[in-house]
C-alpha cells in the first residue's frame, strides 16, 4: 500500500512538473524571451530536478512556483550568472576574506561563511558584493548540484556599523527565491544583544518554510552544529584554516594516503624534482607504488608492469570491500557507486570499492582525491584505464578513524589521446582543465552491516515532501474528527435535555 501511495505521489509530481513547464511557456514566454538567458530556459525544459526544487519550496502550488521561477531567471540574466567567472569579481573582495566556502557541518553540508565584522556598508560597492555572493553560490551549485548549504554568520566583534540590512535581505532572497532548497540552516553565532531588533526584521523576511532553519547560538553552542575540525579557535574549534587569496579556498580535496604513506601530488612533485633526482639510488630501494618522480619512465610501460605485478593480489586487496550497487554513467567513465561510498559498522568492514569502467576508445587517466586524506588509504589513487576495461579502487579507513558524513571523494578523469603519453604526473600538468571530468562521492556508514539500501538524495527529498503532505492531510482529518465529536456531544446534550423536559412536563402537578 505504501509503495502504491509513493508511486501515485511521484506521478502527481511529474504532472506538476509538466504543468509548470507548459504554463511558464504559455504565460511568460509568449511576449518576449529576452528577459531570460536561453541556457536557463533550456535547463528548465530538460531538468526535472530544477523544476521540482521550485515546486517543493512552494509546497507544490504551481502559481507560486511560476512567480518564483520568473523572478529567479530574470535575476540570473541580470547578473549574468552563466558567464560569471572569478576575474569578473573585483580582486579586493576576495582578499578581504569576508565571504567564502570552507568545511562542513555535522550533517555533511558545506559551510558558507560570512564574517560580519569585515563587512562595511557602502552603496558604491553594493552591486559588487551581491555579485560576489552570487559567484560563490553559482560555483557551488555547479560543483555540488542538489546539495544544500549551511550559512554561518560569524558576528564576533561586529557592531551596528557592520550591518547592512539591504545586503542581508539580498542573501535571504538568494535562498528564498534564486536558489530553492539550497538552504540547510542559517546559523548566527555570537549576535550582540543590540542587534536583536534588526534580526527580528530579518525573521519577517523569511517565509514560514525557512523560519525553522534559523539558529541563534552563542559560541559555546556552535559545536552543536559544526564539529571542532571545521570551527575556528575563536568559536571553540580546532580548525587551523587561515583564509588567504589566491587561490580560492573552497577546494577541500587533497591527495589521499597511499599504501606506503602520503602520495606526492603533481604540484609537489615539480618543486621537489631536483631533490628526488639526487636521491635516485636511495629511492629505488623503496616500493615504486608511491607516485613520485625519482626518474623518467614511460607511463604505458610502467602501467603495464604495475598491472602484471598487481594481478596476484587484486583478490586480496578487494576482499572484504563493500561492493557498490549503483552506477553513474559518465562520458569517459562509468563510476560505481553513483553517489555514496558505503562502509559497514563492524571493525572488519572498513573497506569500500570504487569501480571505474572506461567507455571510450582511448586510455582514460584518473585520480582520486578526498577532503580527509589523513583518514583514508586509496589504491590505486592515480592510474589509467584501458578502453573497455574496468579498474577496482579500494578505499580503506586508516587505523582507528571513523567515517564522517563530511568526508568527500573527488574522481577526476581525462582522456589520453596518444598512447605514448608521458608519465601520469606530467600528463595532469599539461591537460587543459576543460578536458577534465569530475565526479563527487560522499562516504556513508551503515548502522546495520548485514543489509544496506542506498537512497539517492532527490528520492529522499521526494519522500520527505510526500510525508509532509500526508501529515497535513492527517492533521486535517483529526481536526474534522474533533469537530464531529463536538457536534455529537452537543446533540447528545440536547437529546438529554429534551428527554428531561418531556419527563418533567408529564409529571402530575
PDB file of C-alpha atoms in Angstrom, residues 23 50 57 67 73 103 109 121 143-144 167 230 278 344 351 355 362 386 406 435 468 486 489 492 499:
ATOM      1  CA  UNK A  23       2.177  27.257 -18.055  1.00  0.00           C
ATOM      2  CA  UNK A  50      15.298  22.018 -11.175  1.00  0.00           C
ATOM      3  CA  UNK A  57       9.923  25.046  -1.998  1.00  0.00           C
ATOM      4  CA  UNK A  67       6.334  33.555  -9.844  1.00  0.00           C
ATOM      5  CA  UNK A  73      15.529  33.573 -14.100  1.00  0.00           C
ATOM      6  CA  UNK A 103      34.335  22.984   5.722  1.00  0.00           C
ATOM      7  CA  UNK A 109      26.505  20.238   4.417  1.00  0.00           C
ATOM      8  CA  UNK A 121      28.187  49.244   4.350  1.00  0.00           C
ATOM      9  CA  UNK A 143      30.205  21.690  -8.248  1.00  0.00           C
ATOM     10  CA  UNK A 144      27.658  20.081  -5.913  1.00  0.00           C
ATOM     11  CA  UNK A 167      22.646  43.129   1.834  1.00  0.00           C
ATOM     12  CA  UNK A 230      35.745  22.935  10.905  1.00  0.00           C
ATOM     13  CA  UNK A 278      69.735  13.373  -6.419  1.00  0.00           C
ATOM     14  CA  UNK A 344      29.840  -1.218   7.386  1.00  0.00           C
ATOM     15  CA  UNK A 351      36.812  -1.074   3.043  1.00  0.00           C
ATOM     16  CA  UNK A 355      34.737   0.519  -9.892  1.00  0.00           C
ATOM     17  CA  UNK A 362      41.195   5.697 -25.714  1.00  0.00           C
ATOM     18  CA  UNK A 386      42.323   0.873 -20.861  1.00  0.00           C
ATOM     19  CA  UNK A 406      31.554  15.452   5.900  1.00  0.00           C
ATOM     20  CA  UNK A 435      39.043  18.299 -20.683  1.00  0.00           C
ATOM     21  CA  UNK A 468       4.746  16.392   4.760  1.00  0.00           C
ATOM     22  CA  UNK A 486     -18.006  18.120  19.467  1.00  0.00           C
ATOM     23  CA  UNK A 489     -21.670  15.740  22.180  1.00  0.00           C
ATOM     24  CA  UNK A 492     -26.390  14.157  22.991  1.00  0.00           C
ATOM     25  CA  UNK A 499     -35.956  13.889  27.488  1.00  0.00           C
TER      26      UNK A 499
END
